[in-house]
Amino acid sequence: SSLFVYPTKIIIKTCGTTQLLKSIRPLLHYARHLGLTLCSCRYTRGSFIFPKAQPFPHTTFKEEVICLEESLPTNLCRRKASVMPSKTPSHSWHVFTASDDAHLPGVLYTLEVCMTELDRVLARKFFQRPGDEKTGDTAGKEMTQLTGIGDINPGALICDFAFDPCGYSMNGIIDGDRYSTIHVTPEDGYSYASFECVGSIYDDHDDVVQILKKAVQVFRPATMSVSTTCTSHEVWTRVAGALEPLGLKCRSCAMDEFPAAGSVVFQTFTTRRK
Amino acid sequence: MAVSGFEGFEKRLELHFFGDDPAVTEMGLRQLDFESLEQVLHAVQCTVVSAVGNSYFDAYVLSE
């Protein structure tokens, strides 16, 4: 899980049975004391592997939306919730956005990649060796190096951590105000990895293609989804072009518009053998 | 947790703020002390396990 704190922006991404939406009220409280007012909110997630294990308010998307609606101030009057479908019913993308009247989408895009059925040999690299006395930090550094994660953005400042007995999280700081993050649950049967990065619509779009290719090759998943939140259509149209040479075929693509967020495009891919 | 599985799929929340005082917004939320962040994370049921930052933002790796 990851937390990014900017002067006027905060991003929290958590997995497991965490109760993420319970952070909203305390965050608003602390922000108010700093003289800051909330102007937009975006909540996203995929379909849970174990939905029945999720605690309230994450039991259903409907409950999550109610919780969001009740937690957010009334100045965030432009609100929208949507479940974006795919051809696989177990892979949907859940999006809620809210903003005030003045908030406009920025020039940054967000790429959220969810990968399942990871290559077993590659996933094994995210297990600590029995008897290994390494700490989470040192084991994390070793995994970053051994798996090729460190080569995705060679210039990034990386903060990595390996969990005991398995699992891995990494935050990367790239080009000043840009971040990337990777989280891995390598256990066979429910293996999962996520990759997320931000970029600008003014960037060279070949950069995102190269980064996406490198990230996916670390895990070689059988199934993956890519959600692109962006005001420009230049980014999402490059995604399939990046993944198809790796043997991943685009099976579905859904698009929706959200106030103050721009377009959200949700694409799913599976290996050609599936 | 169901069966023996660990839920990998993340929930992601992004909040944007504005302020009228440029002196405040220059550092803004980064002025929050670690104890306050820990209280927020306590509500989520996470803790900080590692951290890094630069002049633009702070990045924390969390438990879970």
GROMACS .gro file of C-alpha atoms in nm:
model
  338
    1SER     CA    1   0.000   0.000   0.000
    2SER     CA    2   0.112   0.356  -0.065
    3LEU     CA    3   0.054   0.711   0.050
    4PHE     CA    4   0.165   1.017  -0.146
    5VAL     CA    5   0.144   1.358   0.017
    6TYR     CA    6   0.176   1.670  -0.200
    7PRO     CA    7   0.111   2.026  -0.076
    8THR     CA    8  -0.247   2.023  -0.209
    9LYS     CA    9  -0.301   1.660  -0.309
   10ILE     CA   10  -0.305   1.330  -0.127
   11ILE     CA   11  -0.324   0.982  -0.277
   12ILE     CA   12  -0.380   0.668  -0.071
   13LYS     CA   13  -0.383   0.325  -0.227
   14THR     CA   14  -0.442   0.027   0.000
   15CYS     CA   15  -0.514  -0.342  -0.048
   16GLY     CA   16  -0.628  -0.627   0.174
   17THR     CA   17  -0.917  -0.556   0.409
   18THR     CA   18  -0.817  -0.196   0.478
   19GLN     CA   19  -1.093   0.059   0.532
   20LEU     CA   20  -0.963   0.330   0.304
   21LEU     CA   21  -1.272   0.550   0.300
   22LYS     CA   22  -1.243   0.599   0.675
   23SER     CA   23  -0.944   0.826   0.602
   24ILE     CA   24  -1.159   1.097   0.443
   25ARG     CA   25  -1.302   1.258   0.757
   26PRO     CA   26  -0.971   1.282   0.949
   27LEU     CA   27  -0.794   1.410   0.637
   28LEU     CA   28  -1.054   1.682   0.586
   29HIS     CA   29  -1.020   1.773   0.953
   30TYR     CA   30  -0.641   1.813   0.933
   31ALA     CA   31  -0.659   1.995   0.598
   32ARG     CA   32  -0.912   2.244   0.736
   33HIS     CA   33  -0.671   2.326   1.019
   34LEU     CA   34  -0.406   2.402   0.757
   35GLY     CA   35  -0.642   2.640   0.574
   36LEU     CA   36  -0.709   2.397   0.290
   37THR     CA   37  -1.048   2.320   0.134
   38LEU     CA   38  -1.131   2.004  -0.060
   39CYS     CA   39  -1.204   2.072  -0.429
   40SER     CA   40  -1.205   1.724  -0.587
   41CYS     CA   41  -1.210   1.357  -0.499
   42ARG     CA   42  -1.155   1.044  -0.706
   43TYR     CA   43  -1.203   0.690  -0.578
   44THR     CA   44  -1.124   0.391  -0.799
   45ARG     CA   45  -1.088   0.017  -0.761
   46GLY     CA   46  -1.110  -0.307  -0.952
   47SER     CA   47  -1.327  -0.607  -0.863
   48PHE     CA   48  -1.215  -0.773  -0.542
   49ILE     CA   49  -1.093  -1.134  -0.556
   50PHE     CA   50  -1.258  -1.198  -0.216
   51PRO     CA   51  -1.546  -0.947  -0.200
   52LYS     CA   52  -1.713  -1.119   0.096
   53ALA     CA   53  -1.402  -1.060   0.306
   54GLN     CA   54  -1.422  -0.683   0.268
   55PRO     CA   55  -1.536  -0.489   0.575
   56PHE     CA   56  -1.794  -0.210   0.571
   57PRO     CA   57  -1.807   0.029   0.385
   58HIS     CA   58  -1.625  -0.173   0.121
   59THR     CA   59  -1.888  -0.450   0.117
   60THR     CA   60  -2.040  -0.323  -0.209
   61PHE     CA   61  -1.973  -0.032  -0.442
   62LYS     CA   62  -2.315   0.105  -0.352
   63GLU     CA   63  -2.214   0.119   0.015
   64GLU     CA   64  -1.884   0.281  -0.079
   65VAL     CA   65  -2.063   0.550  -0.279
   66ILE     CA   66  -2.299   0.620   0.012
   67CYS     CA   67  -1.998   0.652   0.242
   68LEU     CA   68  -1.825   0.888  -0.002
   69GLU     CA   69  -2.141   1.097  -0.049
   70GLU     CA   70  -2.179   1.132   0.328
   71SER     CA   71  -1.812   1.208   0.394
   72LEU     CA   72  -1.762   1.477   0.131
   73PRO     CA   73  -1.854   1.844   0.179
   74THR     CA   74  -2.144   1.994  -0.015
   75ASN     CA   75  -1.919   2.221  -0.226
   76LEU     CA   76  -1.823   1.906  -0.419
   77CYS     CA   77  -2.151   1.923  -0.608
   78ARG     CA   78  -2.051   1.757  -0.937
   79ARG     CA   79  -2.060   1.389  -0.853
   80LYS     CA   80  -2.065   1.071  -1.057
   81ALA     CA   81  -2.035   0.700  -0.980
   82SER     CA   82  -2.001   0.433  -1.243
   83VAL     CA   83  -1.908   0.068  -1.276
   84MET     CA   84  -1.726   0.021  -1.602
   85PRO     CA   85  -1.776  -0.330  -1.738
   86SER     CA   86  -1.552  -0.569  -1.921
   87LYS     CA   87  -1.617  -0.893  -2.108
   88THR     CA   88  -1.513  -1.075  -1.791
   89PRO     CA   89  -1.780  -1.002  -1.527
   90SER     CA   90  -1.521  -1.045  -1.249
   91HIS     CA   91  -1.318  -0.758  -1.393
   92SER     CA   92  -1.504  -0.430  -1.359
   93TRP     CA   93  -1.366  -0.087  -1.284
   94HIS     CA   94  -1.540   0.113  -1.014
   95VAL     CA   95  -1.511   0.491  -1.033
   96PHE     CA   96  -1.648   0.770  -0.818
   97THR     CA   97  -1.557   1.134  -0.875
   98ALA     CA   98  -1.671   1.454  -0.708
   99SER     CA   99  -1.560   1.810  -0.761
  100ASP     CA  100  -1.657   2.168  -0.699
  101ASP     CA  101  -1.770   2.394  -0.982
  102ALA     CA  102  -1.431   2.557  -1.026
  103HIS     CA  103  -1.209   2.249  -1.045
  104LEU     CA  104  -1.078   2.169  -1.393
  105PRO     CA  105  -0.896   1.851  -1.498
  106GLY     CA  106  -0.520   1.899  -1.504
  107VAL     CA  107  -0.261   1.797  -1.760
  108LEU     CA  108  -0.156   1.484  -1.571
  109TYR     CA  109  -0.284   1.141  -1.659
  110THR     CA  110  -0.296   0.837  -1.432
  111LEU     CA  111  -0.234   0.482  -1.547
  112GLU     CA  112  -0.361   0.210  -1.310
  113VAL     CA  113  -0.262  -0.143  -1.408
  114CYS     CA  114  -0.396  -0.455  -1.233
  115MET     CA  115  -0.235  -0.789  -1.319
  116THR     CA  116  -0.346  -1.138  -1.214
  117GLU     CA  117  -0.226  -1.495  -1.284
  118LEU     CA  118   0.137  -1.385  -1.274
  119ASP     CA  119   0.406  -1.602  -1.428
  120ARG     CA  120   0.487  -1.853  -1.152
  121VAL     CA  121   0.865  -1.839  -1.195
  122LEU     CA  122   0.866  -1.459  -1.184
  123ALA     CA  123   0.623  -1.446  -0.891
  124ARG     CA  124   0.856  -1.668  -0.687
  125LYS     CA  125   1.111  -1.386  -0.684
  126PHE     CA  126   0.880  -1.199  -0.443
  127PHE     CA  127   0.917  -1.463  -0.170
  128GLN     CA  128   1.186  -1.423   0.093
  129ARG     CA  129   1.419  -1.718   0.127
  130PRO     CA  130   1.360  -1.928   0.441
  131GLY     CA  131   1.620  -1.846   0.704
  132ASP     CA  132   1.712  -1.523   0.531
  133GLU     CA  133   1.781  -1.268   0.802
  134LYS     CA  134   1.720  -0.967   0.578
  135THR     CA  135   1.500  -0.680   0.694
  136GLY     CA  136   1.204  -0.558   0.486
  137ASP     CA  137   1.417  -0.277   0.346
  138THR     CA  138   1.719  -0.483   0.244
  139ALA     CA  139   1.507  -0.769   0.108
  140GLY     CA  140   1.300  -0.513  -0.083
  141LYS     CA  141   1.612  -0.364  -0.242
  142GLU     CA  142   1.725  -0.709  -0.349
  143MET     CA  143   1.384  -0.783  -0.507
  144THR     CA  144   1.388  -0.449  -0.690
  145GLN     CA  145   1.720  -0.545  -0.844
  146LEU     CA  146   1.655  -0.915  -0.913
  147THR     CA  147   1.313  -0.870  -1.073
  148GLY     CA  148   1.403  -0.585  -1.309
  149ILE     CA  149   1.175  -0.338  -1.132
  150GLY     CA  150   1.475  -0.111  -1.088
  151ASP     CA  151   1.516  -0.095  -1.467
  152ILE     CA  152   1.163   0.033  -1.535
  153ASN     CA  153   1.269   0.389  -1.456
  154PRO     CA  154   1.647   0.375  -1.408
  155GLY     CA  155   1.658   0.735  -1.284
  156ALA     CA  156   1.388   0.693  -1.021
  157LEU     CA  157   1.445   0.735  -0.650
  158ILE     CA  158   1.303   0.409  -0.514
  159CYS     CA  159   1.162   0.325  -0.175
  160ASP     CA  160   1.097  -0.049  -0.155
  161PHE     CA  161   0.989  -0.300   0.105
  162ALA     CA  162   0.959  -0.681   0.111
  163PHE     CA  163   0.701  -0.838   0.340
  164ASP     CA  164   0.757  -1.159   0.537
  165PRO     CA  165   0.719  -1.428   0.408
  166CYS     CA  166   0.623  -1.279   0.071
  167GLY     CA  167   0.491  -0.970  -0.101
  168TYR     CA  168   0.649  -0.647  -0.209
  169SER     CA  169   0.572  -0.276  -0.232
  170MET     CA  170   0.761  -0.001  -0.405
  171ASN     CA  171   0.722   0.374  -0.454
  172GLY     CA  172   0.929   0.549  -0.716
  173ILE     CA  173   0.992   0.922  -0.741
  174ILE     CA  174   1.046   1.023  -1.101
  175ASP     CA  175   1.114   1.362  -1.259
  176GLY     CA  176   1.037   1.581  -0.961
  177ASP     CA  177   0.665   1.561  -0.894
  178ARG     CA  178   0.591   1.227  -1.067
  179TYR     CA  179   0.549   0.897  -0.888
  180SER     CA  180   0.516   0.533  -0.979
  181THR     CA  181   0.418   0.246  -0.753
  182ILE     CA  182   0.417  -0.134  -0.761
  183HIS     CA  183   0.252  -0.378  -0.521
  184VAL     CA  184   0.281  -0.755  -0.542
  185THR     CA  185   0.093  -1.046  -0.385
  186PRO     CA  186   0.278  -1.345  -0.533
  187GLU     CA  187   0.094  -1.643  -0.384
  188ASP     CA  188  -0.006  -1.898  -0.644
  189GLY     CA  189  -0.382  -1.918  -0.700
  190TYR     CA  190  -0.448  -1.552  -0.627
  191SER     CA  191  -0.132  -1.384  -0.747
  192TYR     CA  192  -0.168  -1.015  -0.816
  193ALA     CA  193   0.050  -0.719  -0.904
  194SER     CA  194  -0.035  -0.358  -0.965
  195PHE     CA  195   0.156  -0.087  -1.138
  196GLU     CA  196   0.060   0.279  -1.137
  197CYS     CA  197   0.226   0.586  -1.278
  198VAL     CA  198   0.146   0.943  -1.369
  199GLY     CA  199   0.256   1.144  -1.668
  200SER     CA  200   0.173   1.462  -1.851
  201ILE     CA  201  -0.033   1.480  -2.169
  202TYR     CA  202   0.259   1.684  -2.307
  203ASP     CA  203   0.511   1.401  -2.253
  204ASP     CA  204   0.650   1.195  -2.536
  205HIS     CA  205   0.390   0.914  -2.543
  206ASP     CA  206   0.653   0.659  -2.643
  207ASP     CA  207   0.781   0.695  -2.286
  208VAL     CA  208   0.462   0.552  -2.137
  209VAL     CA  209   0.467   0.268  -2.390
  210GLN     CA  210   0.820   0.171  -2.289
  211ILE     CA  211   0.746   0.198  -1.916
  212LEU     CA  212   0.430  -0.011  -1.946
  213LYS     CA  213   0.613  -0.279  -2.146
  214LYS     CA  214   0.891  -0.302  -1.889
  215ALA     CA  215   0.648  -0.318  -1.596
  216VAL     CA  216   0.440  -0.594  -1.755
  217GLN     CA  217   0.749  -0.801  -1.841
  218VAL     CA  218   0.842  -0.813  -1.473
  219PHE     CA  219   0.526  -1.018  -1.407
  220ARG     CA  220   0.407  -1.163  -1.742
  221PRO     CA  221   0.043  -1.184  -1.626
  222ALA     CA  222  -0.219  -1.396  -1.800
  223THR     CA  223  -0.486  -1.134  -1.735
  224MET     CA  224  -0.458  -0.763  -1.684
  225SER     CA  225  -0.656  -0.443  -1.690
  226VAL     CA  226  -0.540  -0.090  -1.761
  227SER     CA  227  -0.736   0.213  -1.651
  228THR     CA  228  -0.631   0.544  -1.802
  229THR     CA  229  -0.763   0.868  -1.654
  230CYS     CA  230  -0.679   1.153  -1.885
  231THR     CA  231  -0.813   1.459  -2.065
  232SER     CA  232  -0.642   1.352  -2.387
  233HIS     CA  233  -0.712   1.042  -2.595
  234GLU     CA  234  -0.347   1.018  -2.694
  235VAL     CA  235  -0.251   0.801  -2.398
  236TRP     CA  236  -0.504   0.518  -2.385
  237THR     CA  237  -0.481   0.458  -2.758
  238ARG     CA  238  -0.113   0.367  -2.707
  239VAL     CA  239  -0.183   0.103  -2.442
  240ALA     CA  240  -0.292  -0.181  -2.671
  241GLY     CA  241  -0.001  -0.104  -2.902
  242ALA     CA  242   0.236  -0.149  -2.608
  243LEU     CA  243   0.084  -0.475  -2.484
  244GLU     CA  244  -0.005  -0.669  -2.798
  245PRO     CA  245   0.359  -0.731  -2.895
  246LEU     CA  246   0.393  -0.897  -2.552
  247GLY     CA  247   0.124  -1.150  -2.644
  248LEU     CA  248  -0.161  -0.977  -2.465
  249LYS     CA  249  -0.481  -0.927  -2.661
  250CYS     CA  250  -0.730  -0.650  -2.586
  251ARG     CA  251  -1.061  -0.821  -2.500
  252SER     CA  252  -1.269  -0.519  -2.401
  253CYS     CA  253  -1.258  -0.142  -2.380
  254ALA     CA  254  -1.502   0.083  -2.194
  255MET     CA  255  -1.495   0.461  -2.176
  256ASP     CA  256  -1.678   0.712  -1.961
  257GLU     CA  257  -1.652   1.083  -1.885
  258PHE     CA  258  -1.622   1.212  -1.529
  259PRO     CA  259  -1.652   1.573  -1.417
  260ALA     CA  260  -1.314   1.724  -1.329
  261ALA     CA  261  -1.133   1.396  -1.404
  262GLY     CA  262  -1.172   1.372  -1.780
  263SER     CA  263  -1.210   1.041  -1.957
  264VAL     CA  264  -1.160   0.712  -1.784
  265VAL     CA  265  -1.081   0.431  -2.027
  266PHE     CA  266  -1.084   0.075  -1.893
  267GLN     CA  267  -0.918  -0.190  -2.108
  268THR     CA  268  -0.879  -0.559  -2.031
  269PHE     CA  269  -0.622  -0.794  -2.179
  270THR     CA  270  -0.554  -1.165  -2.168
  271THR     CA  271  -0.277  -1.374  -2.313
  272ARG     CA  272  -0.356  -1.501  -2.660
  273ARG     CA  273  -0.348  -1.862  -2.536
  274LYS     CA  274  -0.651  -1.801  -2.309
  275MET     CA  275  -1.007  -1.327   0.473
  276ALA     CA  276  -1.177  -1.579   0.249
  277VAL     CA  277  -1.008  -1.917   0.213
  278SER     CA  278  -0.637  -1.848   0.251
  279GLY     CA  279  -0.626  -1.568   0.002
  280PHE     CA  280  -0.495  -1.219   0.044
  281GLU     CA  281  -0.687  -0.948  -0.138
  282GLY     CA  282  -0.451  -0.785  -0.381
  283PHE     CA  283  -0.680  -0.547  -0.566
  284GLU     CA  284  -0.633  -0.200  -0.420
  285LYS     CA  285  -0.872   0.076  -0.334
  286ARG     CA  286  -0.737   0.415  -0.442
  287LEU     CA  287  -0.840   0.756  -0.315
  288GLU     CA  288  -0.716   1.089  -0.451
  289LEU     CA  289  -0.809   1.418  -0.287
  290HIS     CA  290  -0.726   1.768  -0.416
  291PHE     CA  291  -0.736   2.081  -0.202
  292PHE     CA  292  -0.699   2.452  -0.251
  293GLY     CA  293  -0.611   2.735  -0.017
  294ASP     CA  294  -0.621   3.112  -0.036
  295ASP     CA  295  -0.292   3.173   0.140
  296PRO     CA  296   0.007   3.102  -0.089
  297ALA     CA  297   0.231   3.072   0.216
  298VAL     CA  298   0.014   2.784   0.337
  299THR     CA  299  -0.031   2.608   0.003
  300GLU     CA  300   0.342   2.612  -0.066
  301MET     CA  301   0.389   2.329   0.184
  302GLY     CA  302   0.023   2.256   0.257
  303LEU     CA  303  -0.047   1.896   0.357
  304ARG     CA  304   0.324   1.827   0.384
  305GLN     CA  305   0.314   2.027   0.706
  306LEU     CA  306   0.114   1.748   0.868
  307ASP     CA  307   0.322   1.589   1.140
  308PHE     CA  308   0.388   1.217   1.136
  309GLU     CA  309   0.156   1.160   1.431
  310SER     CA  310  -0.139   1.308   1.238
  311LEU     CA  311  -0.062   1.090   0.936
  312GLU     CA  312  -0.043   0.787   1.163
  313GLN     CA  313  -0.386   0.872   1.304
  314VAL     CA  314  -0.532   0.887   0.952
  315LEU     CA  315  -0.367   0.556   0.868
  316HIS     CA  316  -0.491   0.404   1.192
  317ALA     CA  317  -0.846   0.465   1.069
  318VAL     CA  318  -0.756   0.283   0.747
  319GLN     CA  319  -0.574   0.009   0.941
  320CYS     CA  320  -0.231   0.066   0.792
  321THR     CA  321   0.105   0.182   0.922
  322VAL     CA  322   0.409   0.335   0.753
  323VAL     CA  323   0.691   0.087   0.688
  324SER     CA  324   0.917   0.300   0.472
  325ALA     CA  325   0.934   0.657   0.341
  326VAL     CA  326   1.112   0.880   0.094
  327GLY     CA  327   1.055   1.234  -0.028
  328ASN     CA  328   1.189   1.512  -0.242
  329SER     CA  329   1.115   1.883  -0.271
  330TYR     CA  330   0.776   1.814  -0.437
  331PHE     CA  331   0.614   1.538  -0.231
  332ASP     CA  332   0.651   1.264   0.029
  333ALA     CA  333   0.598   0.897  -0.055
  334TYR     CA  334   0.524   0.633   0.207
  335VAL     CA  335   0.513   0.256   0.171
  336LEU     CA  336   0.241   0.121   0.398
  337SER     CA  337   0.180  -0.212   0.566
  338GLU     CA  338  -0.085  -0.438   0.407
   0.00000   0.00000   0.00000
